C-alpha cells in the first residue's frame, strides 16, 4: 500500500522516526506524491543551518561529521546527517561509514542519519539531496550536515545547497595535485587539514596555500605567516575570511573550533544579507532541476508505446544525427496534439 | 562574424586544423549552428575507436595518454586527444598537461589535442564531449582518446561515450579506499597499475583485487595467482576478461602491451556484437541529453521578459515549494499558447 503523503508528513512532524524514514524514501522518488509531501512540509522549512562537508576519499570526512554532530548536541541542538555518495552505485562505503556512526551516535534521538548512495538517482542526486534536506529542515532539525565524497562535479553541485561548506583535506593523498585540480577550494567557506598527527600535514598546508595562490585569491598570504595556534591567515571570499583549521577528527581535536567558526560564518551570512541570497539561490536551483525533470517526464509520458523504438531505429540507421533528431522531436511534440501530454502530467 | 557551419565542416574535412579548432568551439556552443554542423558531419562518423582514460588525480593519466598516442602513430594511424576536466572551472591543470603534451607531441600532424576544462558547460560536459568526439571522428581520426580526471559522476558518464575504458590506478593515493569508493572499477575494460617504480605498487594491486572481491565479480581470483609476466589473471565482464596491467607511462614501459590489449578488446567487441550495441547506446545517450537541453531551451526562450522574476518572487515569498512551482509552470506552458514557443525553436 503506497503511503499517504499527508499522513506521513503529519506523523513525521510529531517526531515519529519511522514516518520520517518513510517520508525521506517517498521524496526521493520524484513522484507526484513526493511533490505533494514536499509542498506540505515547505511552510515549516527555512530554519536549519545546512553545512556541506566534502573532500577526497580517505580525508576523514565521516569522523569529522560525527564529531561535529556530537559537538552540536552538547549545545543542546539537534543534527541530521545526510551521507551522500554520488559516485557509487553500490552502498559498500556508505554502510561501512554508517556502522562507525552507529557505534558513536546510537541511541541519541537528537541525531538522525541517512545515507544516499545511488548514482542513478532520478533527476540527479542534488535534486533528491535537496528534497531530503527540505524534509529534515521541516521536521525541525537545527543542523543538516550533508557529507559528500569525491572530487568531481556532483559534490560541487550538492555543496551549492549548503549555507556553509567545509572542505576537508588530509596529508598523503597526492595533495598538491588534488588541491589544484579538484576545483573545490572555491566552494570552501572553511578548510580543514585533518589527520594532523600524520606525516606530511605541513606539506598539505603548503600545497593549499600554493593552490590559492594559483587561483589568484586576493588575500593570499605566505606560509611563513602561520602562527603557532594552528590557524593559517585566511583568504577572502565575498567579505568572509576563509580560515584554514587543523583538526584530528578521530579523537575530536579541533572540532570545537570548527563549530565556533561555522557559527561565526552564520552570523556573517545573516548580517551581510548572504544568508537570504543563498536561500533564494537554493530554491531557484531546486526549481530549475524540478522543471527540467518535469519537462522530460511530460514528454516521455506522452510518447505512444512504440515511438521511442522508432526514434532509436532512426539513430541506428544513421539517418539523422542525435542532435537533429532531438530538435525535431521536441518541435513536433510542442506543435502536436496536447491532449496526450496533459492527460499524463495533470 | 559568426562562422558558417557548412564552410567550417567542408574546410575541416580537407584537413584544415584551424577550421577544425573553430568547428570544435562551434559544436561546444549547443546553438542551432552547432546542431547544423553536427548534422553535416554525422554521415562521416562511426569509424574511430573511442578510448576513455580515467583515474584519480596524480595517477599519470596524461603521460599514459601521450605515450598511447605515440604508440598509435608508430602503427601509422592518427589520434585525437580530448582532455576533459569536469571538476575545474579554471584551466590550470589542463594547461599544465598541455605543455607537457606539446613538448612530446608537437609537430606531428597525426596527433591533435583539445582541452575541455569548463565545469559550467552548456547542457552538461558529456554532451559537449560527445559533440567534440563526433567532429574528430568525422574528420577522420582513427583513435579518439578521451582523458578525464576525477573519481566522480561526470567521468563515469563521459566513459559511457567510449568503446574501451582504461582505468588508471597508482600507488600512494589512499588506494584501498579509493578503489572501493570510486565506483569506477565497474566501467573498466582495462585496469592499469601505473608508476610501478614507486613503492606500494603491490599494495595497490592487492587493494584492486579486494575491491573486485567486494563487488562480487564472478571471475575473481586470488592475488597469489599473479605470475611474473606482470599480468594478473583477469575478472570477467560480459564475456571480456578484464586485464590488470602494469605500466610506467613516464618512460613508456608497458604501453605497447596496453595498446595490444585495447586492440584485442576491439576485436572482442566487434565479434560479440557489443561494438554496435555501444554505438546505439552512445547515440541514444546523445539524443536524450540533446532532448533535455532542447526542452529546457524551448521553455526558457518562450518566457516573457519578466516572467522568470515573477517565479523567483513566488519562491522568495515561500508562497509555494520549488517542486510544486515547477510542476505548475510546466503544466501551464504545455496547455498555453504555443505560438510563442514555436517561434523560438523552429
Coordinates of C-alpha atoms in Angstrom, one line a residue, chain B residues 53-54 58-65 67-68 71 166-171 190-198 201-202 204-205 208 229-232 243-262:
Chain B
X53 CA 41.1 7.0 -20.0
X54 CA 40.2 7.8 -16.4
X58 CA 48.1 12.0 -9.8
X59 CA 47.8 8.6 -11.4
X60 CA 49.7 9.6 -14.5
X61 CA 46.8 9.6 -17.0
X62 CA 48.2 12.4 -19.1
X63 CA 51.6 10.7 -19.6
X64 CA 49.8 7.4 -20.4
X65 CA 47.6 9.1 -22.9
X67 CA 52.5 7.6 -24.8
X68 CA 49.5 5.7 -26.1
X71 CA 52.3 4.2 -30.0
X166 CA 41.0 2.3 -19.3
X167 CA 41.1 2.9 -15.5
X168 CA 44.5 4.1 -14.3
X169 CA 45.5 3.5 -10.7
X170 CA 48.8 4.4 -9.0
X171 CA 50.4 3.6 -5.6
X190 CA 41.4 -2.5 -18.8
X191 CA 43.0 -1.6 -15.5
X192 CA 46.5 -0.2 -15.3
X193 CA 48.6 0.0 -12.2
X194 CA 50.8 2.9 -13.3
X195 CA 54.0 4.1 -11.7
X196 CA 55.2 0.6 -10.9
X197 CA 58.6 2.0 -10.0
X198 CA 57.1 3.6 -6.9
X201 CA 52.5 -0.8 -6.3
X202 CA 51.9 -4.3 -4.9
X204 CA 47.7 -1.1 -4.9
X205 CA 47.2 -4.4 -6.8
X208 CA 42.2 -3.7 -6.5
X229 CA 54.8 -11.5 -16.5
X230 CA 53.1 -8.7 -14.7
X231 CA 49.7 -9.7 -15.8
X232 CA 47.2 -10.5 -13.1
X243 CA 43.3 -7.5 -17.7
X244 CA 45.2 -5.7 -14.9
X245 CA 48.4 -4.4 -16.5
X246 CA 51.5 -2.8 -15.0
X247 CA 52.8 0.3 -16.7
X248 CA 55.3 3.1 -16.1
X249 CA 53.9 5.6 -18.5
X250 CA 56.5 8.3 -18.0
X251 CA 59.1 6.2 -19.9
X252 CA 56.6 4.3 -21.9
X253 CA 57.1 0.9 -20.2
X254 CA 54.2 -1.4 -20.8
X255 CA 52.3 0.9 -23.1
X256 CA 52.8 -1.4 -26.2
X257 CA 51.0 -4.1 -24.2
X258 CA 48.2 -1.7 -23.3
X259 CA 47.6 -0.9 -27.0
X260 CA 47.7 -4.6 -27.8
X261 CA 45.0 -5.3 -25.3
X262 CA 42.9 -2.4 -26.5

